[in-house]
PDB file of C-alpha atoms (C1' of nucleotides) in Angstrom:
ATOM      1  CA  UNK A   1     118.679 112.768 107.509  1.00  0.00           C
ATOM      2  CA  UNK A   2     122.146 112.945 109.156  1.00  0.00           C
ATOM      3  CA  UNK A   3     123.366 115.479 106.614  1.00  0.00           C
ATOM      4  CA  UNK A   4     120.288 117.614 107.111  1.00  0.00           C
ATOM      5  CA  UNK A   5     120.605 117.879 110.886  1.00  0.00           C
ATOM      6  CA  UNK A   6     124.388 118.401 110.905  1.00  0.00           C
ATOM      7  CA  UNK A   7     123.994 122.079 111.803  1.00  0.00           C
ATOM      8  CA  UNK A   8     123.299 121.008 115.352  1.00  0.00           C
ATOM      9  CA  UNK A   9     126.982 119.948 115.749  1.00  0.00           C
ATOM     10  CA  UNK A  10     128.671 122.263 118.266  1.00  0.00           C
ATOM     11  CA  UNK A  11     125.426 123.343 119.933  1.00  0.00           C
ATOM     12  CA  UNK A  12     124.713 122.932 123.609  1.00  0.00           C
ATOM     13  CA  UNK A  13     121.580 121.088 124.596  1.00  0.00           C
ATOM     14  CA  UNK A  14     119.193 123.304 126.657  1.00  0.00           C
ATOM     15  CA  UNK A  15     116.242 120.943 127.016  1.00  0.00           C
ATOM     16  CA  UNK A  16     114.813 117.646 125.932  1.00  0.00           C
ATOM     17  CA  UNK A  17     111.029 117.576 125.808  1.00  0.00           C
ATOM     18  CA  UNK A  18     108.282 115.222 124.918  1.00  0.00           C
ATOM     19  CA  UNK A  19     105.650 117.410 123.303  1.00  0.00           C
ATOM     20  CA  UNK A  20     102.053 116.877 124.196  1.00  0.00           C
ATOM     21  CA  UNK A  21     100.952 114.328 121.706  1.00  0.00           C
ATOM     22  CA  UNK A  22      97.420 113.130 121.060  1.00  0.00           C
ATOM     23  CA  UNK A  23      98.587 109.574 120.572  1.00  0.00           C
ATOM     24  CA  UNK A  24     100.527 107.145 122.722  1.00  0.00           C
ATOM     25  CA  UNK A  25     104.009 108.515 123.420  1.00  0.00           C
ATOM     26  CA  UNK A  26     106.910 107.113 121.453  1.00  0.00           C
ATOM     27  CA  UNK A  27     109.222 104.461 123.050  1.00  0.00           C
ATOM     28  CA  UNK A  28     112.123 106.221 124.668  1.00  0.00           C
ATOM     29  CA  UNK A  29     114.716 104.180 126.583  1.00  0.00           C
ATOM     30  CA  UNK A  30     115.614 104.708 129.232  1.00  0.00           C
ATOM     31  CA  UNK A  31     113.030 107.037 130.656  1.00  0.00           C
ATOM     32  CA  UNK A  32     112.789 110.635 129.433  1.00  0.00           C
ATOM     33  CA  UNK A  33     114.012 112.043 132.771  1.00  0.00           C
ATOM     34  CA  UNK A  34     117.162 109.885 132.551  1.00  0.00           C
ATOM     35  CA  UNK A  35     117.684 111.092 129.015  1.00  0.00           C
ATOM     36  CA  UNK A  36     117.374 114.695 130.190  1.00  0.00           C
ATOM     37  CA  UNK A  37     119.744 114.308 133.102  1.00  0.00           C
ATOM     38  CA  UNK A  38     122.409 112.761 130.909  1.00  0.00           C
ATOM     39  CA  UNK A  39     122.381 115.049 127.915  1.00  0.00           C
ATOM     40  CA  UNK A  40     120.997 118.468 129.045  1.00  0.00           C
ATOM     41  CA  UNK A  41     123.933 120.905 129.219  1.00  0.00           C
ATOM     42  CA  UNK A  42     126.082 118.732 127.007  1.00  0.00           C
ATOM     43  CA  UNK A  43     127.358 119.739 123.582  1.00  0.00           C
ATOM     44  CA  UNK A  44     126.692 117.871 120.332  1.00  0.00           C
ATOM     45  CA  UNK A  45     130.028 116.593 119.083  1.00  0.00           C
ATOM     46  CA  UNK A  46     128.943 114.744 115.958  1.00  0.00           C
ATOM     47  CA  UNK A  47     126.016 113.277 114.020  1.00  0.00           C
ATOM     48  CA  UNK A  48     126.568 109.900 112.362  1.00  0.00           C
ATOM     49  CA  UNK A  49     124.650 107.193 110.622  1.00  0.00           C
ATOM     50  CA  UNK A  50     124.778 103.490 111.621  1.00  0.00           C
ATOM     51  CA  UNK A  51     122.777 101.429 109.153  1.00  0.00           C
ATOM     52  CA  UNK A  52     119.400 103.092 109.056  1.00  0.00           C
ATOM     53  CA  UNK A  53     119.805 104.770 112.445  1.00  0.00           C
ATOM     54  CA  UNK A  54     120.695 108.406 113.223  1.00  0.00           C
ATOM     55  CA  UNK A  55     123.232 108.788 115.994  1.00  0.00           C
ATOM     56  CA  UNK A  56     123.701 112.108 117.909  1.00  0.00           C
ATOM     57  CA  UNK A  57     126.742 112.195 120.134  1.00  0.00           C
ATOM     58  CA  UNK A  58     126.675 114.433 123.211  1.00  0.00           C
ATOM     59  CA  UNK A  59     129.825 114.024 125.194  1.00  0.00           C
ATOM     60  CA  UNK A  60     129.909 110.293 126.124  1.00  0.00           C
ATOM     61  CA  UNK A  61     126.219 109.723 125.343  1.00  0.00           C
ATOM     62  CA  UNK A  62     124.705 108.607 122.079  1.00  0.00           C
ATOM     63  CA  UNK A  63     121.085 109.347 121.246  1.00  0.00           C
ATOM     64  CA  UNK A  64     120.136 106.748 118.630  1.00  0.00           C
ATOM     65  CA  UNK A  65     117.001 107.464 116.583  1.00  0.00           C
ATOM     66  CA  UNK A  66     115.380 104.681 114.617  1.00  0.00           C
ATOM     67  CA  UNK A  67     112.826 106.250 112.243  1.00  0.00           C
ATOM     68  CA  UNK A  68     111.423 102.964 110.938  1.00  0.00           C
ATOM     69  CA  UNK A  69     108.573 103.455 108.530  1.00  0.00           C
ATOM     70  CA  UNK A  70     107.334 107.024 109.098  1.00  0.00           C
ATOM     71  CA  UNK A  71     109.799 108.728 111.375  1.00  0.00           C
ATOM     72  CA  UNK A  72     111.459 112.035 110.430  1.00  0.00           C
ATOM     73  CA  UNK A  73     114.219 114.078 112.043  1.00  0.00           C
ATOM     74  CA  UNK A  74     113.618 117.718 111.354  1.00  0.00           C
ATOM     75  CA  UNK A  75     115.105 121.212 111.903  1.00  0.00           C
ATOM     76  CA  UNK A  76     111.921 122.758 110.462  1.00  0.00           C
ATOM     77  CA  UNK A  77     108.176 122.798 111.159  1.00  0.00           C
ATOM     78  CA  UNK A  78     106.762 119.217 111.263  1.00  0.00           C
ATOM     79  CA  UNK A  79     103.960 118.010 108.914  1.00  0.00           C
ATOM     80  CA  UNK A  80     101.566 117.790 111.890  1.00  0.00           C
ATOM     81  CA  UNK A  81     101.726 118.687 115.585  1.00  0.00           C
ATOM     82  CA  UNK A  82      99.950 115.625 116.824  1.00  0.00           C
ATOM     83  CA  UNK A  83     102.665 113.208 115.749  1.00  0.00           C
ATOM     84  CA  UNK A  84     105.519 115.190 117.208  1.00  0.00           C
ATOM     85  CA  UNK A  85     107.352 112.799 119.548  1.00  0.00           C
ATOM     86  CA  UNK A  86     110.513 114.546 120.827  1.00  0.00           C
ATOM     87  CA  UNK A  87     111.988 118.040 120.831  1.00  0.00           C
ATOM     88  CA  UNK A  88     115.535 118.998 121.621  1.00  0.00           C
ATOM     89  CA  UNK A  89     116.277 122.666 122.234  1.00  0.00           C
ATOM     90  CA  UNK A  90     119.720 124.183 121.802  1.00  0.00           C
ATOM     91  CA  UNK A  91     121.511 127.340 122.805  1.00  0.00           C
ATOM     92  CA  UNK A  92     122.005 130.138 120.359  1.00  0.00           C
ATOM     93  CA  UNK A  93     119.247 132.511 119.198  1.00  0.00           C
ATOM     94  CA  UNK A  94     118.977 131.098 115.714  1.00  0.00           C
ATOM     95  CA  UNK A  95     119.296 127.468 116.557  1.00  0.00           C
ATOM     96  CA  UNK A  96     116.210 125.573 115.387  1.00  0.00           C
ATOM     97  CA  UNK A  97     114.896 122.749 117.588  1.00  0.00           C
ATOM     98  CA  UNK A  98     115.659 119.188 116.566  1.00  0.00           C
ATOM     99  CA  UNK A  99     112.377 117.333 116.186  1.00  0.00           C
ATOM    100  CA  UNK A 100     111.545 113.659 115.955  1.00  0.00           C
ATOM    101  CA  UNK A 101     108.176 113.273 114.239  1.00  0.00           C
ATOM    102  CA  UNK A 102     106.571 109.913 113.608  1.00  0.00           C
ATOM    103  CA  UNK A 103     103.092 109.319 112.266  1.00  0.00           C
ATOM    104  CA  UNK A 104     102.805 105.543 112.861  1.00  0.00           C
ATOM    105  CA  UNK A 105     104.775 105.655 116.053  1.00  0.00           C
ATOM    106  CA  UNK A 106     106.856 102.614 115.298  1.00  0.00           C
ATOM    107  CA  UNK A 107     110.125 104.522 115.644  1.00  0.00           C
ATOM    108  CA  UNK A 108     112.307 104.500 118.757  1.00  0.00           C
ATOM    109  CA  UNK A 109     114.701 106.758 120.578  1.00  0.00           C
ATOM    110  CA  UNK A 110     117.368 105.142 122.751  1.00  0.00           C
ATOM    111  CA  UNK A 111     120.198 106.581 124.819  1.00  0.00           C
ATOM    112  CA  UNK A 112     123.499 104.665 125.054  1.00  0.00           C
ATOM    113  CA  UNK A 113     126.753 105.215 126.857  1.00  0.00           C
ATOM    114  CA  UNK A 114     129.913 104.881 124.773  1.00  0.00           C
ATOM    115  CA  UNK A 115     130.437 101.357 125.979  1.00  0.00           C
ATOM    116  CA  UNK A 116     126.818 100.312 125.476  1.00  0.00           C
ATOM    117  CA  UNK A 117     126.915 101.781 121.978  1.00  0.00           C
ATOM    118  CA  UNK A 118     130.081  99.868 121.092  1.00  0.00           C
ATOM    119  CA  UNK A 119     128.648  96.595 122.311  1.00  0.00           C
ATOM    120  CA  UNK A 120     125.356  97.099 120.563  1.00  0.00           C
ATOM    121  CA  UNK A 121     126.632  98.234 117.182  1.00  0.00           C
ATOM    122  CA  UNK A 122     130.266  97.250 116.799  1.00  0.00           C
ATOM    123  CA  UNK A 123     131.195  94.251 118.942  1.00  0.00           C
ATOM    124  CA  UNK A 124     131.293  90.600 118.066  1.00  0.00           C
ATOM    125  CA  UNK A 125     127.789  90.248 119.517  1.00  0.00           C
ATOM    126  CA  UNK A 126     126.573  93.346 117.700  1.00  0.00           C
ATOM    127  CA  UNK A 127     122.958  93.463 116.664  1.00  0.00           C
ATOM    128  CA  UNK A 128     123.866  95.028 113.376  1.00  0.00           C
ATOM    129  CA  UNK A 129     126.102  93.812 110.611  1.00  0.00           C
ATOM    130  CA  UNK A 130     128.703  95.936 108.802  1.00  0.00           C
ATOM    131  CA  UNK A 131     127.346  99.107 107.209  1.00  0.00           C
ATOM    132  CA  UNK A 132     126.277  98.675 103.531  1.00  0.00           C
ATOM    133  CA  UNK A 133     128.567 101.514 102.399  1.00  0.00           C
ATOM    134  CA  UNK A 134     131.632 100.108 104.215  1.00  0.00           C
ATOM    135  CA  UNK A 135     131.496  96.334 103.626  1.00  0.00           C
ATOM    136  CA  UNK A 136     133.753  94.752 100.913  1.00  0.00           C
ATOM    137  CA  UNK A 137     132.340  92.493  98.217  1.00  0.00           C
ATOM    138  CA  UNK A 138     134.206  89.516  99.659  1.00  0.00           C
ATOM    139  CA  UNK A 139     132.884  89.994 103.115  1.00  0.00           C
ATOM    140  CA  UNK A 140     129.379  90.532 101.845  1.00  0.00           C
ATOM    141  CA  UNK A 141     129.485  87.288  99.876  1.00  0.00           C
ATOM    142  CA  UNK A 142     130.922  85.431 102.884  1.00  0.00           C
ATOM    143  CA  UNK A 143     128.014  86.664 105.034  1.00  0.00           C
ATOM    144  CA  UNK A 144     125.294  85.604 102.615  1.00  0.00           C
ATOM    145  CA  UNK A 145     126.510  82.673 100.553  1.00  0.00           C
ATOM    146  CA  UNK A 146     125.459  79.874 102.896  1.00  0.00           C
ATOM    147  CA  UNK A 147     121.954  81.163 103.382  1.00  0.00           C
ATOM    148  CA  UNK A 148     119.072  79.335 101.748  1.00  0.00           C
ATOM    149  CA  UNK A 149     116.888  82.403 101.838  1.00  0.00           C
ATOM    150  CA  UNK A 150     115.802  84.389  98.725  1.00  0.00           C
ATOM    151  CA  UNK A 151     118.402  87.107  98.084  1.00  0.00           C
ATOM    152  CA  UNK A 152     115.905  89.938  98.423  1.00  0.00           C
ATOM    153  CA  UNK A 153     114.703  88.745 101.800  1.00  0.00           C
ATOM    154  CA  UNK A 154     118.316  88.276 102.981  1.00  0.00           C
ATOM    155  CA  UNK A 155     119.291  91.770 101.951  1.00  0.00           C
ATOM    156  CA  UNK A 156     116.791  93.143 104.504  1.00  0.00           C
ATOM    157  CA  UNK A 157     118.524  91.303 107.311  1.00  0.00           C
ATOM    158  CA  UNK A 158     120.241  94.087 109.243  1.00  0.00           C
ATOM    159  CA  UNK A 159     122.444  91.636 111.074  1.00  0.00           C
ATOM    160  CA  UNK A 160     123.944  90.506 107.742  1.00  0.00           C
ATOM    161  CA  UNK A 161     124.420  94.000 106.278  1.00  0.00           C
ATOM    162  CA  UNK A 162     123.056  97.201 107.857  1.00  0.00           C
ATOM    163  CA  UNK A 163     121.336  99.834 105.827  1.00  0.00           C
ATOM    164  CA  UNK A 164     119.369  98.193 103.008  1.00  0.00           C
ATOM    165  CA  UNK A 165     115.568  98.731 103.275  1.00  0.00           C
ATOM    166  CA  UNK A 166     112.694  97.288 101.314  1.00  0.00           C
ATOM    167  CA  UNK A 167     112.636  99.877  98.540  1.00  0.00           C
ATOM    168  CA  UNK A 168     116.314  99.807  97.975  1.00  0.00           C
ATOM    169  CA  UNK A 169     116.580  95.993  97.921  1.00  0.00           C
ATOM    170  CA  UNK A 170     114.383  95.917  94.840  1.00  0.00           C
ATOM    171  CA  UNK A 171     116.352  98.713  93.222  1.00  0.00           C
ATOM    172  CA  UNK A 172     119.671  97.044  93.985  1.00  0.00           C
ATOM    173  CA  UNK A 173     118.650  93.681  92.527  1.00  0.00           C
ATOM    174  CA  UNK A 174     117.335  95.269  89.352  1.00  0.00           C
ATOM    175  CA  UNK A 175     120.542  97.173  88.795  1.00  0.00           C
ATOM    176  CA  UNK A 176     122.503  93.974  89.503  1.00  0.00           C
ATOM    177  CA  UNK A 177     120.183  92.001  87.104  1.00  0.00           C
ATOM    178  CA  UNK A 178     119.489  89.339  89.709  1.00  0.00           C
ATOM    179  CA  UNK A 179     116.124  87.662  90.345  1.00  0.00           C
ATOM    180  CA  UNK A 180     114.791  88.589  93.835  1.00  0.00           C
ATOM    181  CA  UNK A 181     113.718  84.955  94.544  1.00  0.00           C
ATOM    182  CA  UNK A 182     117.205  83.510  93.772  1.00  0.00           C
ATOM    183  CA  UNK A 183     118.550  81.611  96.721  1.00  0.00           C
ATOM    184  CA  UNK A 184     121.656  83.170  98.239  1.00  0.00           C
ATOM    185  CA  UNK A 185     123.510  79.857  98.227  1.00  0.00           C
ATOM    186  CA  UNK A 186     122.909  79.454  94.518  1.00  0.00           C
ATOM    187  CA  UNK A 187     124.434  82.797  93.485  1.00  0.00           C
ATOM    188  CA  UNK A 188     127.947  82.739  92.151  1.00  0.00           C
ATOM    189  CA  UNK A 189     130.813  85.041  92.995  1.00  0.00           C
ATOM    190  CA  UNK A 190     130.233  87.377  90.058  1.00  0.00           C
ATOM    191  CA  UNK A 191     126.590  87.748  91.069  1.00  0.00           C
ATOM    192  CA  UNK A 192     127.637  88.894  94.554  1.00  0.00           C
ATOM    193  CA  UNK A 193     130.106  91.306  93.027  1.00  0.00           C
ATOM    194  CA  UNK A 194     127.274  92.805  90.972  1.00  0.00           C
ATOM    195  CA  UNK A 195     124.958  92.981  93.996  1.00  0.00           C
ATOM    196  CA  UNK A 196     127.686  94.663  96.041  1.00  0.00           C
ATOM    197  CA  UNK A 197     128.435  97.203  93.323  1.00  0.00           C
ATOM    198  CA  UNK A 198     124.747  97.919  92.816  1.00  0.00           C
ATOM    199  CA  UNK A 199     124.253  98.385  96.548  1.00  0.00           C
ATOM    200  CA  UNK A 200     126.931 101.036  96.665  1.00  0.00           C
ATOM    201  CA  UNK A 201     125.589 102.762  93.581  1.00  0.00           C
ATOM    202  CA  UNK A 202     121.952 102.787  94.616  1.00  0.00           C
ATOM    203  CA  UNK A 203     122.478 103.809  98.226  1.00  0.00           C
ATOM    204  CA  UNK A 204     125.045 106.526  97.580  1.00  0.00           C
ATOM    205  CA  UNK A 205     122.887 107.978  94.780  1.00  0.00           C
ATOM    206  CA  UNK A 206     119.731 107.835  96.898  1.00  0.00           C
ATOM    207  CA  UNK A 207     121.589 109.571  99.726  1.00  0.00           C
ATOM    208  CA  UNK A 208     122.782 112.257  97.313  1.00  0.00           C
ATOM    209  CA  UNK A 209     119.212 112.868  96.225  1.00  0.00           C
ATOM    210  CA  UNK A 210     118.038 112.930  99.861  1.00  0.00           C
ATOM    211  CA  UNK A 211     115.936 109.865  99.786  1.00  0.00           C
ATOM    212  CA  UNK A 212     112.648 108.852  98.204  1.00  0.00           C
ATOM    213  CA  UNK A 213     109.331 110.612  98.880  1.00  0.00           C
ATOM    214  CA  UNK A 214     106.797 108.002  97.831  1.00  0.00           C
ATOM    215  CA  UNK A 215     103.218 108.721  96.740  1.00  0.00           C
ATOM    216  CA  UNK A 216     102.016 108.963 100.352  1.00  0.00           C
ATOM    217  CA  UNK A 217     104.406 111.890 100.783  1.00  0.00           C
ATOM    218  CA  UNK A 218     105.540 110.758 104.203  1.00  0.00           C
ATOM    219  CA  UNK A 219     109.289 111.002 103.809  1.00  0.00           C
ATOM    220  CA  UNK A 220     110.704 114.511 104.097  1.00  0.00           C
ATOM    221  CA  UNK A 221     114.246 115.761 104.472  1.00  0.00           C
ATOM    222  CA  UNK A 222     115.347 117.697 107.582  1.00  0.00           C
ATOM    223  CA  UNK A 223     113.861 120.917 106.166  1.00  0.00           C
ATOM    224  CA  UNK A 224     110.499 119.258 105.470  1.00  0.00           C
ATOM    225  CA  UNK A 225     111.064 119.084 101.738  1.00  0.00           C
ATOM    226  CA  UNK A 226     110.591 116.190  99.281  1.00  0.00           C
ATOM    227  CA  UNK A 227     113.435 113.883  98.564  1.00  0.00           C
ATOM    228  CA  UNK A 228     114.389 113.386  94.911  1.00  0.00           C
ATOM    229  CA  UNK A 229     115.340 109.734  94.436  1.00  0.00           C
ATOM    230  CA  UNK A 230     111.766 108.643  93.690  1.00  0.00           C
ATOM    231  CA  UNK A 231     112.265 110.120  90.218  1.00  0.00           C
ATOM    232  CA  UNK A 232     115.117 107.651  89.655  1.00  0.00           C
ATOM    233  CA  UNK A 233     113.362 104.454  90.776  1.00  0.00           C
ATOM    234  CA  UNK A 234     113.896 101.686  88.301  1.00  0.00           C
ATOM    235  CA  UNK A 235     111.259  99.234  89.598  1.00  0.00           C
ATOM    236  CA  UNK A 236     109.926 100.171  93.044  1.00  0.00           C
ATOM    237  CA  UNK A 237     106.225 101.004  92.988  1.00  0.00           C
ATOM    238  CA  UNK A 238     106.290 100.704  89.131  1.00  0.00           C
ATOM    239  CA  UNK A 239     104.289  97.478  88.577  1.00  0.00           C
ATOM    240  CA  UNK A 240     102.794  97.457  85.136  1.00  0.00           C
ATOM    241  CA  UNK A 241     105.252 100.000  83.831  1.00  0.00           C
ATOM    242  CA  UNK A 242     108.137  99.379  81.408  1.00  0.00           C
ATOM    243  CA  UNK A 243     111.458  98.012  82.647  1.00  0.00           C
ATOM    244  CA  UNK A 244     113.988 100.812  82.060  1.00  0.00           C
ATOM    245  CA  UNK A 245     116.499  98.249  80.758  1.00  0.00           C
ATOM    246  CA  UNK A 246     114.541  95.942  78.484  1.00  0.00           C
ATOM    247  CA  UNK A 247     111.007  97.286  78.181  1.00  0.00           C
ATOM    248  CA  UNK A 248     109.271  94.246  79.671  1.00  0.00           C
ATOM    249  CA  UNK A 249     106.544  94.952  82.211  1.00  0.00           C
ATOM    250  CA  UNK A 250     107.648  95.292  85.811  1.00  0.00           C
ATOM    251  CA  UNK A 251     105.813  92.959  88.239  1.00  0.00           C
ATOM    252  CA  UNK A 252     105.104  92.989  91.970  1.00  0.00           C
ATOM    253  CA  UNK A 253     105.375  89.925  94.135  1.00  0.00           C
ATOM    254  CA  UNK A 254     105.287  89.485  97.918  1.00  0.00           C
ATOM    255  CA  UNK A 255     108.223  87.958  99.798  1.00  0.00           C
ATOM    256  CA  UNK A 256     108.173  87.662 103.592  1.00  0.00           C
ATOM    257  CA  UNK A 257     105.015  89.780 103.680  1.00  0.00           C
ATOM    258  CA  UNK A 258     106.693  92.673 101.873  1.00  0.00           C
ATOM    259  CA  UNK A 259     106.464  93.975  98.315  1.00  0.00           C
ATOM    260  CA  UNK A 260     109.161  93.183  95.790  1.00  0.00           C
ATOM    261  CA  UNK A 261     109.289  94.735  92.291  1.00  0.00           C
ATOM    262  CA  UNK A 262     111.329  93.344  89.471  1.00  0.00           C
ATOM    263  CA  UNK A 263     111.634  92.590  85.790  1.00  0.00           C
ATOM    264  CA  UNK A 264     111.046  89.017  84.905  1.00  0.00           C
ATOM    265  CA  UNK A 265     113.072  89.269  81.689  1.00  0.00           C
ATOM    266  CA  UNK A 266     116.293  90.955  82.595  1.00  0.00           C
ATOM    267  CA  UNK A 267     116.694  89.765  86.179  1.00  0.00           C
ATOM    268  CA  UNK A 268     118.021  86.264  86.113  1.00  0.00           C
ATOM    269  CA  UNK A 269     118.290  83.673  88.836  1.00  0.00           C
ATOM    270  CA  UNK A 270     122.105  83.326  88.907  1.00  0.00           C
TER     271      UNK A 270
ATOM    272  C1'  DC B   1     121.234  77.094 114.774  1.00  0.00           C
ATOM    273  C1'  DA B   2     118.406  79.369 110.622  1.00  0.00           C
ATOM    274  C1'  DT B   3     114.185  80.751 109.039  1.00  0.00           C
ATOM    275  C1'  DA B   4     109.082  81.982 109.283  1.00  0.00           C
ATOM    276  C1'  DT B   5     105.352  84.522 111.311  1.00  0.00           C
ATOM    277  C1'  DG B   6     102.746  87.717 114.228  1.00  0.00           C
ATOM    278  C1'  DT B   7     102.709  92.200 116.254  1.00  0.00           C
ATOM    279  C1'  DC B   8     103.362  96.927 117.402  1.00  0.00           C
ATOM    280  C1'  DC B   9     100.728 101.599 115.250  1.00  0.00           C
ATOM    281  C1'  DT B  10      98.189 105.230 112.129  1.00  0.00           C
ATOM    282  C1'  DG B  11      96.433 106.798 107.830  1.00  0.00           C
ATOM    283  C1'  DA B  12      95.563 106.760 102.792  1.00  0.00           C
ATOM    284  C1'  DG B  13      93.326 104.912  99.069  1.00  0.00           C
ATOM    285  C1'  DA B  14      90.531 101.357  96.573  1.00  0.00           C
ATOM    286  C1'  DG B  15      86.274  99.089  96.001  1.00  0.00           C
ATOM    287  C1'  DC B  16      81.570  98.421  97.156  1.00  0.00           C
TER     288       DC B  16
ATOM    289  C1'  DT C   1      79.107 109.270 102.097  1.00  0.00           C
ATOM    290  C1'  DG C   2      80.563 105.519 104.857  1.00  0.00           C
ATOM    291  C1'  DC C   3      82.111 101.057 105.421  1.00  0.00           C
ATOM    292  C1'  DT C   4      85.708  97.350 104.912  1.00  0.00           C
ATOM    293  C1'  DC C   5      89.958  95.922 103.166  1.00  0.00           C
ATOM    294  C1'  DT C   6      94.759  96.290 101.935  1.00  0.00           C
ATOM    295  C1'  DC C   7      98.867  98.420 102.030  1.00  0.00           C
ATOM    296  C1'  DA C   8     102.878 101.142 103.789  1.00  0.00           C
ATOM    297  C1'  DG C   9     110.985 103.203 103.346  1.00  0.00           C
ATOM    298  C1'  DG C  10     110.808  98.263 109.995  1.00  0.00           C
ATOM    299  C1'  DA C  11     112.382  95.551 113.756  1.00  0.00           C
ATOM    300  C1'  DC C  12     111.751  92.299 117.211  1.00  0.00           C
ATOM    301  C1'  DA C  13     109.788  88.405 120.119  1.00  0.00           C
ATOM    302  C1'  DT C  14     108.293  84.140 119.614  1.00  0.00           C
ATOM    303  C1'  DA C  15     107.325  79.809 117.050  1.00  0.00           C
ATOM    304  C1'  DT C  16     108.843  76.155 114.072  1.00  0.00           C
TER     305       DT C  16
END
DNA sequence: CATATGTCCTGAGAGC
DNA sequence: TGCTCTCAGGACATAT
């Protein structure tokens, strides 16, 4: 998402609008008029990712977009008009609008000052752990190894490590050959090294392929095109199909009310 | 403190 | 066809 909207860097914000939307308007904090006052006229200095969030810096202000399940950031026509939640217009004749589109409406848009942003995302009391692509294997293990939770559930805890979602947790554990129900405190050092390595591999490859467009077709890149990583899924949404490593049938279980896919033969508990 | 559960929403697809 | 049910790339408040 961040890569796709990077063309907005250097543009000046002309207007921030909440398009007429048939459904309840998306959560924007603070109010939309405050957002307007603080960013209109400013210039986009950078676009960055923090965990699963998209951060747009405009002078000393950070617009943080949390897409959650069905949110998209777009520089192209949205899939529907009725789920369009936010529009940012820029200067320059050919500059497309930046759109936030969200079918389910669970996503959020929040404006932070530099200080608020640092406290929220980087300080000691930060609400997010280190980013999944920046953390070391040792720190990762240190953050998980005393937890009694199943490893797959723990990987989704954004305060432990930021950036692993439900789909990728299953993919990571299959590549690492670790059973998703294994308790964190029962995993040895080499298991955590495998999980860490698999996390880097899976996430960096998925980012390179621009994400996973599942069968519902919801996820799109910034140009409203399919992602490509769904063609590389090892286990996710493949229950009943063959394990790509050993040929055993992939199974689906539910952990913490969310689907987990794995191979019962080649994913071991330690 | 750590962990578990309910809740916010809409829409697609399965099964009857 | 139309109904009900389940499920969905998530995070947070509240309960235990």
